[in-house]
Short mmCIF file of C-alpha atoms in Angstrom, two decimals:
data_model
loop_
_atom_site.label_atom_id
_atom_site.label_comp_id
_atom_site.label_asym_id
_atom_site.label_seq_id
_atom_site.Cartn_x
_atom_site.Cartn_y
_atom_site.Cartn_z
CA ALA A 701 -138.20 24.45 -116.65
CA ILE A 702 -137.64 21.19 -114.79
CA ASP A 703 -134.27 19.54 -114.32
CA PHE A 704 -134.24 16.06 -112.80
CA GLY A 705 -130.54 16.03 -111.98
CA THR A 706 -128.13 13.32 -110.92
CA ASP A 707 -128.12 14.54 -107.35
CA GLY A 708 -130.85 17.18 -107.19
CA ILE A 709 -133.99 18.63 -108.75
CA ALA A 710 -134.22 22.17 -110.07
CA LEU A 711 -137.25 24.26 -110.99
CA ALA A 712 -137.06 27.66 -112.69
CA TYR A 713 -139.30 30.04 -114.59
CA SER A 714 -139.09 32.95 -117.00
CA LEU A 715 -141.86 35.26 -118.18
CA SER A 716 -142.28 35.77 -121.91
CA ALA A 717 -141.72 39.52 -121.55
CA SER A 718 -138.42 39.05 -119.69
CA ASN A 719 -134.96 37.66 -120.41
CA HIS A 720 -134.40 36.74 -116.78
CA VAL A 721 -134.63 33.17 -115.50
CA ARG A 722 -135.45 32.79 -111.82
CA ALA A 723 -134.78 29.63 -109.85
CA TYR A 724 -137.44 28.31 -107.51
CA ALA A 725 -136.11 28.32 -103.94
CA GLU A 726 -139.21 27.65 -101.84
CA TRP A 727 -138.38 24.01 -101.12
CA ALA A 728 -137.99 24.50 -97.39
CA GLY A 729 -140.15 22.41 -95.11
CA LYS A 730 -140.24 22.27 -91.34
CA THR A 731 -136.90 20.48 -91.15
CA TYR A 732 -134.63 21.98 -93.81
CA ARG A 733 -133.84 25.52 -94.88
CA PRO A 734 -134.56 26.96 -98.35
CA GLN A 735 -132.52 25.51 -101.18
CA TYR A 736 -132.39 25.82 -104.95
CA LYS A 737 -131.86 22.15 -105.68
CA PRO A 738 -133.26 19.56 -103.26
CA LYS A 739 -132.04 15.98 -103.47
CA SER A 740 -133.50 13.74 -106.19
CA ILE A 741 -135.73 11.97 -103.68
CA ILE A 742 -139.48 11.59 -103.98
CA LEU A 743 -142.04 10.13 -101.57
CA LEU A 744 -145.34 8.69 -102.82
CA ASP A 745 -148.29 7.90 -100.56
CA GLU A 746 -150.54 4.83 -100.84
CA HIS A 747 -152.46 6.53 -103.66
CA ARG A 748 -149.16 7.02 -105.57
CA THR A 749 -149.38 10.77 -105.14
CA ALA A 750 -146.16 12.69 -104.46
CA ILE A 751 -146.24 14.19 -100.99
CA ALA A 752 -142.63 15.33 -100.51
CA PHE A 753 -139.36 15.95 -102.34
CA GLY A 754 -135.71 16.05 -101.29
CA LYS A 755 -134.46 15.48 -97.76
CA ASP A 756 -137.91 16.30 -96.41
CA ALA A 757 -139.23 13.23 -98.24
CA LYS A 758 -136.64 10.97 -96.65
CA HIS A 759 -137.10 12.48 -93.20
CA LEU A 760 -140.89 12.09 -93.38
CA TYR A 761 -140.60 8.48 -94.52
CA ILE A 762 -138.15 7.56 -91.75
CA ALA A 763 -140.16 9.38 -89.08
CA THR A 764 -143.48 7.73 -89.99
CA ASP A 765 -143.17 4.07 -88.96
CA ASN A 766 -146.67 2.84 -89.72
CA VAL A 767 -146.55 3.63 -93.47
CA LYS A 768 -143.35 1.87 -94.49
CA ASP A 769 -145.26 -0.76 -96.46
CA LYS A 770 -147.75 1.71 -98.00
CA TRP A 771 -145.62 4.70 -98.91
CA LEU A 772 -142.80 4.46 -101.44
CA LEU A 773 -139.50 6.34 -101.27
CA PHE A 774 -137.31 6.67 -104.37
CA GLU A 775 -133.77 8.05 -104.23
CA GLN A 776 -131.89 9.34 -107.30
CA PHE A 777 -134.90 8.20 -109.28
CA LYS A 778 -133.80 9.70 -112.57
CA MET A 779 -130.47 7.88 -112.49
CA SER A 780 -132.32 4.65 -111.72
CA LEU A 781 -134.18 4.96 -115.01
CA TYR A 782 -131.32 3.67 -117.13
CA ASP A 783 -128.12 1.62 -117.09
CA HIS A 784 -125.05 3.70 -117.76
CA PRO A 785 -123.08 2.56 -120.82
CA SER A 786 -119.56 1.30 -120.27
CA HIS A 787 -116.60 3.43 -121.37
CA HIS A 788 -116.35 1.86 -124.84
CA GLU A 789 -120.10 2.36 -125.33
CA ASN A 790 -120.19 5.99 -124.25
CA GLN A 791 -121.63 7.13 -127.59
CA LYS A 792 -124.48 4.62 -127.47
CA LYS A 793 -127.99 5.95 -126.93
CA VAL A 794 -129.81 4.26 -124.06
CA ALA A 795 -133.42 3.39 -123.35
CA ILE A 796 -135.10 3.92 -119.99
CA LYS A 797 -136.53 1.25 -117.73
CA ASP A 798 -140.21 0.48 -117.43
CA THR A 799 -140.05 -0.02 -113.65
CA LEU A 800 -138.37 1.62 -110.66
CA THR A 801 -137.66 0.05 -107.26
CA ALA A 802 -138.48 1.87 -104.02
CA THR A 803 -136.24 1.66 -100.96
CA ASN A 804 -138.55 -0.98 -99.45
CA GLY A 805 -138.12 -3.21 -102.51
CA THR A 806 -141.50 -2.48 -104.12
CA LYS A 807 -141.40 -2.17 -107.90
CA ILE A 808 -143.83 0.06 -109.79
CA ALA A 809 -144.04 1.50 -113.29
CA SER A 810 -141.60 4.32 -113.96
CA SER A 811 -144.46 6.31 -115.45
CA ILE A 812 -146.26 6.37 -112.07
CA VAL A 813 -143.24 7.94 -110.36
CA PHE A 814 -142.61 10.59 -112.98
CA ILE A 815 -146.24 11.49 -113.56
CA ALA A 816 -146.57 12.01 -109.80
CA ALA A 817 -143.39 14.12 -109.84
CA PHE A 818 -144.64 16.28 -112.71
CA LYS A 819 -147.99 16.87 -110.99
CA TYR A 820 -146.22 17.85 -107.76
CA LEU A 821 -143.88 20.27 -109.56
CA GLN A 822 -146.72 21.81 -111.54
CA LYS A 823 -148.60 22.45 -108.31
CA LYS A 824 -145.50 24.00 -106.73
CA SER A 825 -144.99 26.22 -109.76
CA LYS A 826 -148.55 27.53 -109.72
CA GLN A 827 -148.49 28.15 -105.97
CA TYR A 828 -145.32 30.16 -106.34
CA LEU A 829 -146.54 32.25 -109.28
CA GLN A 830 -149.78 32.95 -107.46
CA SER A 831 -148.12 34.06 -104.22
CA ASN A 832 -145.11 35.95 -105.61
CA LYS A 833 -145.71 39.70 -105.79
CA HIS A 834 -143.88 39.97 -109.11
CA THR A 835 -145.93 37.30 -110.87
CA ARG A 836 -149.31 37.43 -109.11
CA LYS A 837 -151.02 39.64 -111.70
CA VAL A 838 -149.65 37.66 -114.63
CA TYR A 839 -150.69 34.37 -113.02
CA GLN A 840 -154.31 35.50 -112.86
CA THR A 841 -154.37 35.79 -116.66
CA LEU A 842 -152.81 32.40 -117.40
CA THR A 843 -154.42 29.12 -118.38
CA ASP A 844 -152.67 25.75 -118.55
CA ASN A 845 -152.26 26.25 -122.29
CA ASP A 846 -150.15 29.38 -121.73
CA TYR A 847 -147.26 27.53 -120.09
CA GLN A 848 -144.32 26.13 -121.99
CA TRP A 849 -142.40 23.40 -120.17
CA ILE A 850 -138.69 22.73 -120.69
CA ILE A 851 -137.57 19.31 -119.47
CA THR A 852 -133.88 18.39 -119.43
CA VAL A 853 -132.65 14.87 -120.17
CA PRO A 854 -129.20 13.25 -120.51
CA ALA A 855 -127.63 13.44 -123.97
CA ILE A 856 -127.29 9.65 -124.07
CA TRP A 857 -131.05 9.09 -123.94
CA SER A 858 -132.62 7.55 -127.02
CA ASP A 859 -135.45 9.17 -128.96
CA SER A 860 -137.90 6.68 -127.47
CA ALA A 861 -136.76 7.67 -123.97
CA LYS A 862 -137.35 11.34 -124.74
CA TYR A 863 -140.75 10.50 -126.18
CA LYS A 864 -141.70 8.71 -122.95
CA MET A 865 -140.76 11.76 -120.91
CA ARG A 866 -142.95 13.97 -123.10
CA GLU A 867 -145.79 11.44 -122.87
CA TRP A 868 -145.59 11.56 -119.08
CA THR A 869 -145.91 15.35 -119.07
CA ILE A 870 -149.09 14.96 -121.13
CA ARG A 871 -150.53 12.33 -118.80
CA ALA A 872 -149.66 14.50 -115.80
CA GLY A 873 -151.70 17.37 -117.24
CA LEU A 874 -148.82 19.76 -117.88
CA VAL A 875 -148.95 19.61 -121.64
CA ASN A 876 -151.68 19.78 -124.26
CA PRO A 877 -150.53 17.48 -127.10
CA ASN A 878 -152.35 19.70 -129.60
CA ILE A 879 -150.18 22.73 -128.80
CA TYR A 880 -146.94 22.83 -130.80
CA ASN A 881 -143.76 23.01 -128.70
CA GLN A 882 -145.57 23.39 -125.39
CA CYS A 883 -143.14 20.79 -124.11
CA LYS A 884 -139.49 20.86 -125.16
CA ILE A 885 -137.20 17.98 -124.24
CA VAL A 886 -133.65 19.35 -124.24
CA TYR A 887 -130.22 17.88 -123.62
CA GLU A 888 -128.58 18.70 -120.28
CA PRO A 889 -125.10 19.55 -121.65
CA ASP A 890 -126.59 21.94 -124.18
CA CYS A 891 -128.41 23.76 -121.38
CA ALA A 892 -125.25 23.87 -119.28
CA SER A 893 -123.27 25.37 -122.14
CA LEU A 894 -125.91 28.01 -122.86
CA CYS A 895 -126.03 28.91 -119.17
CA ILE A 896 -122.28 29.42 -119.04
CA GLN A 897 -122.39 31.54 -122.20
CA TYR A 898 -125.08 33.69 -120.63
CA GLU A 899 -123.35 34.10 -117.27
CA ILE A 900 -119.78 34.66 -118.44
CA ASN A 901 -118.60 37.46 -120.70
CA GLY A 902 -118.54 36.14 -124.24
CA ASP A 903 -114.87 37.04 -124.78
CA ASN A 904 -113.84 34.92 -121.81
CA ALA A 905 -116.27 32.04 -122.17
CA GLN A 906 -114.67 30.65 -125.35
CA ILE A 907 -117.92 28.81 -126.05
CA SER A 908 -120.04 29.25 -129.14
CA HIS A 909 -122.43 27.33 -131.35
CA ASP A 910 -119.33 25.57 -132.75
CA ASN A 911 -119.07 23.66 -129.48
CA PHE A 912 -122.28 21.76 -130.24
CA ILE A 913 -121.75 18.52 -132.11
CA PRO A 914 -124.33 16.37 -133.92
CA ASN A 915 -124.86 13.73 -131.23
CA GLY A 916 -126.33 16.28 -128.84
CA THR A 917 -123.32 16.81 -126.60
CA VAL A 918 -120.92 19.70 -126.08
CA SER A 919 -117.24 19.61 -126.93
CA ASN A 920 -114.15 21.73 -126.25
CA ILE A 921 -115.49 23.56 -123.22
CA PRO A 922 -112.47 25.13 -121.45
CA CYS A 923 -111.83 23.05 -118.36
CA ASP A 924 -109.01 21.79 -116.20
CA GLU A 925 -110.49 18.29 -115.98
CA LYS A 926 -112.53 15.93 -118.14
CA THR A 927 -116.16 16.93 -118.56
CA SER A 928 -117.72 14.31 -116.34
CA THR A 929 -120.23 14.33 -113.51
CA SER A 930 -118.87 14.06 -109.99
CA ALA A 931 -120.48 12.41 -106.98
CA ASN A 932 -122.07 15.67 -105.92
CA GLY A 933 -123.74 16.13 -109.29
CA LEU A 934 -121.46 18.94 -110.52
CA ASN A 935 -119.44 18.58 -113.69
CA CYS A 936 -116.06 20.22 -114.04
CA SER A 937 -117.44 23.22 -115.92
CA GLU A 938 -119.88 23.93 -113.09
CA ARG A 939 -117.16 23.60 -110.46
CA ARG A 940 -114.88 25.93 -112.41
CA PHE A 941 -117.66 28.47 -112.85
CA ILE A 942 -118.45 28.41 -109.11
CA LYS A 943 -114.78 29.13 -108.32
#
């Protein structure tokens, strides 16, 4: 599963024979320690191949002076994909932009950035499954057609926006379009609600399928504040759960 978050990127996996979901935490480079969710920053080289994610990407870009015009650094690149609707338009579905702007002002197609990101994350996933003692044997039996990819998107995205995301996974080589449901595009709030239900005792969670409403969002989640995303990328439900 891949989550391009507001502030960070998350990668997790689960084997078909297990109910456990494990978060990928091997993001550490030479500069920063291991973390579960690196910043939503991606660095592309002159061939538009992703070479780093998170703070490592920014550090590498800043430290390498002679590539500023060739390499492209994108920060919070998922949030840059769309304009956020105003308060009175908060139920309106939004489309995503065709281009993204790097920190040096260069504009390129959004597809290039996300296809590069998907390829990088697929490579990371395979490296981890191959090297981890718990998954090494299973990995040796897998082909690309045996993976199912779960990609999270904001609930306000339009159907065309979700279709683009799926199309990019196909172009990146993650998904075979002839395999049914190999790629699932799912709404972020639905995933958050299911996670809370799983982690908290059902009697205390007060969340059920009744909390899902037709427009793809979640309602009536017990919370002391409004369900909105803060500057650090955590919504109130996540902050309450952490406490």
